[in-house]
Amino acid sequence: MQAKETLFVGLVQGRTQQFQVPLYQRTYSWTEKQLAQLWRDIVEQAELLEEGDSASKHFLGSVVLAPSPQNEATFPRWLVVDGQQRLTTLCLALAAIRDHIAGTQPDEAERINEDYLINKRKKGEDHFRLLPTQADRPQFAAHIHGTQAEHAAGDRIAAAYSFFRRKLVEAADPAASQDVFRIEQAITSRLTLVSVTADHGDNVHRIFESLNNTGLKLSQADLLRNYLFMRLPERGEHVYETHWLPLQESLSNDELEQLMWLQLVLDGDDRVRRQDLYAAQQKRFENEKAGEAEIEAYIRELHRRSAHFRRLIHPGEETDASVRAHLRRLEAWQAVVTYPALMLLLDRRERGEIDSAETARAMSYVESFLVRRMICRVPTNNLNRIFQSVPAQLPLDLPVADGLHQLLSAENRFWPDDDELRGKIRTAPFYQYGRWDQRKLVLQRLEESYEHPEPVDFAAAQLTIEHVMPQSPGDEWLRMLADDGADEESPEELHARLHHTLGNLTLTAVNAELSNRPFERKQDLLRGSHLEMNRRIAATGRWGAKEILARADELAERAIALWPAPLRGVGRAERSRDWNLAHQVLAALPHGTWTSYGDLAAFLGSGAQAVGNHLANTPGVVNAYRVLNADGKVSDKFRWTSQDESGEVQSRLIADGIHFTAGGAADPAQRLTSDDLALLLSGTEGGEEEEETGGGEAVRRPVENRGGETRAERFARQLAANDTPETVAAVRSVLARWEELGGWVGHGSGRVTTSAFLMLGEQGGPGYGVWPMTLYPGGGRGGTAEVVFQHLASREPFTDRALRAEFLKRLNKLEGVDIPEGKLELRPGFRLAVLEDDRNRELLCEALAWFRECWENREAL
């Protein structure tokens, strides 16, 4: 047996050979959770390459190989005893890179193919450098050949390939751009493997067990604490009592570890990862030949800085009112990424370099940087790098606040200027980006800017976000929009484009009462509001496109006054960012779905014609042919943009799982709306954030709301107010059956509209946090059952797409329920009214019983 450290390039490149996954091995099983972690490691290595760091490689794991019985001297074949998941994933990632560049750099695509994926002169199965298990071979071969293949509902090979195609499109975003060839280099030359090669007769399974035998790991803080006090034989007891014990009592172990990492960053190490904290600090002590005095000084400094850190996590401990207000808003924003900059500011203040007024001014730049980027939909995936680099890169020749302003204003930081902010407030679907509490905070700050003589106590007020023009408009709203729309834009398209924009949103405590009522009724309710922004809306004679855009312009000027601008314009990449967002969401389209030009335009905050022109003139946009007219037909103006793309569009769509009606239109059930598109990129789990629709924490105990009414009682009242007695009785019957099956019903924390979660597992116990669906009262439109496939995709055992597909199949047996397979990544729903049918209720309960059985047997599955 031989064991050596190697790289993927050293393992597979350079000669004709094949790695065979034995037939007794399990099929490919990585889910998006493992794929996402690998992608983060790849991107980190690509960033280190960009910075010139050639030492810090990432250990990926082991690969155990044994000679294949079909081995030949001129064509070595190896059995992959362990490591097939890693090798298959890396091959799929490289296939995705090859296809990503094929249209623009075909020679490089061919190089990747020949170096890593195929044996050029071999035929049949010998053509593949990696040969998966029998069940995985058709899909794997299709992706290596670059051909279309049937896509099974639970196919993880196809899902992994699609994941990497999507991530490569995201990597082209100008606000966090990654060079595709640097990503290739990170995969092939920066991920280290331990290759264990067995001889004939070696017990490879025993080797596998030894390599994978792991125990309980100590945290980074535990390791560093042990190291520190082993280096304090004389002073250890004194240092422990004086500095360490108070530090340990004031912070949790996780907070202490975070503080230790921040200390390294504040000392100028802007590349250290938190998981490498122990090794990095140990290396620093040993390089500096630190003795007891230096170790004691480090712990004393850690203790001093813990007071600053506590202000970040407990802003009430800050004595200055202005600084405290900024810290509270940043805490509400969940701006943990800003901690390096905030710690630096509090440290400089304690040292006397700046006063509290300058500290608050500097924090206003941090707040503005986050808020403007969120409003303008700049991706957040590079925020860690930006703020971690602040201590090392802060200009030394400027006052601290001015230096931070200049640093964040650099062109590659993408801090939107005033013009971009104005434009995005008018057009961007604000409601679809950022977290709910961030959106609410923006509206709260805008309300505060009116400086009402009796300001609202936002901490006590139960306010939610309200669409003035409702999300589900009635005929009166559509008639008004018909008067506002241009010839080429229908009322429905105008509504989709404007209803999520900031100009149409406000805060209210009467969301349920407002609902989708006509504007005249909303005026009466808004007129009595204590919020100045609502009184101004109520004073408007009508509420159409013109009024929404006028209010957007007014709010934009207030936003510009509230959140300082960068020192110079940084909006140069605005349009390319918008189009990259379009490319990202199209790359994320699930199999068996399509969208329309209007839906994509509403998602982007653009116009349908502009979207069509861009797609018609931009080669290489993944899934561009799956954007159709609103009626589900291919646009007369559609044309392929690359010589590599050809054929009849409808045939390609059918191969992608899209069904067509007798009239030649794509199935409308498979269409993704602008809300669906936003959900594809949101990462938001079903029902956990949208308080205004009744989401939030599902709790088992009978939590009371204001007025003594429990959440369960409020759900029953709201359900009865919006549905027929027959539907209410049917829902009660289903909830009772769920409890008979061993589940329990939790109710959401939405302050206005509540919900019912069908929960499994004891609250806080093993497996807690799994639910198949959430029931919502209708808010005037009839209640719905939301099937939370997106949530289940990250919960065992339903990370297996095949299980989610089986659940979908069982639900679709209900008459009146027809959820397409393409929505297995989303949160589709059906009307609660279908449960009035006895057979439908029985089928639903059978599906729920199956779901619970899968969950109970999750370890076996």
Coordinates of C-alpha atoms in Angstrom, one line a residue, residues 462-474 477 504-531 533-535 537-538 543 551 692 718 722 752-753 778-781:
Q462 CA -46.4 45.8 15.5
L463 CA -45.7 47.0 12.0
T464 CA -45.4 44.9 8.8
I465 CA -44.7 45.7 5.2
E466 CA -47.8 46.5 3.1
H467 CA -48.2 46.7 -0.7
V468 CA -50.4 49.7 -1.4
M469 CA -51.3 48.3 -4.8
P470 CA -51.9 44.7 -3.7
Q471 CA -49.9 41.6 -4.8
S472 CA -53.2 40.1 -6.0
P473 CA -55.0 43.0 -7.6
G474 CA -58.8 42.9 -8.2
W477 CA -56.9 47.8 -9.7
N504 CA -45.5 51.0 -3.6
L505 CA -44.5 49.8 -0.1
T506 CA -45.2 51.1 3.4
L507 CA -45.5 50.1 7.0
T508 CA -48.7 49.4 8.8
A509 CA -50.3 47.6 11.7
V510 CA -53.5 46.8 9.8
N511 CA -52.1 44.7 7.0
A512 CA -54.9 42.1 7.2
E513 CA -57.5 44.8 7.1
L514 CA -55.9 46.4 4.0
S515 CA -55.2 43.2 2.1
N516 CA -56.2 43.5 -1.5
R517 CA -59.0 46.1 -1.0
P518 CA -59.7 48.9 -3.5
F519 CA -57.6 52.1 -3.0
E520 CA -60.6 54.1 -1.7
R521 CA -61.0 51.6 1.3
K522 CA -57.2 51.7 1.9
Q523 CA -57.3 55.5 2.0
D524 CA -59.7 55.5 4.9
L525 CA -57.4 53.1 6.9
L526 CA -54.2 54.9 6.0
R527 CA -55.6 58.3 6.8
G528 CA -55.9 57.3 10.4
S529 CA -52.3 56.0 10.6
H530 CA -49.8 57.6 12.9
L531 CA -47.1 57.2 10.2
M533 CA -45.8 58.2 5.0
N534 CA -49.2 56.7 5.2
R535 CA -51.0 60.0 5.6
I537 CA -50.4 58.1 0.5
A538 CA -54.0 58.6 1.8
W543 CA -52.8 55.0 -6.8
R551 CA -43.5 58.5 -4.4
E692 CA -46.3 39.9 7.0
Q718 CA -58.7 34.3 10.3
N722 CA -61.7 34.0 4.6
V752 CA -50.8 40.4 11.7
T753 CA -51.5 37.2 9.7
G778 CA -56.5 33.8 2.7
G779 CA -56.5 37.5 3.6
G780 CA -59.7 37.9 1.6
R781 CA -58.6 35.5 -1.2

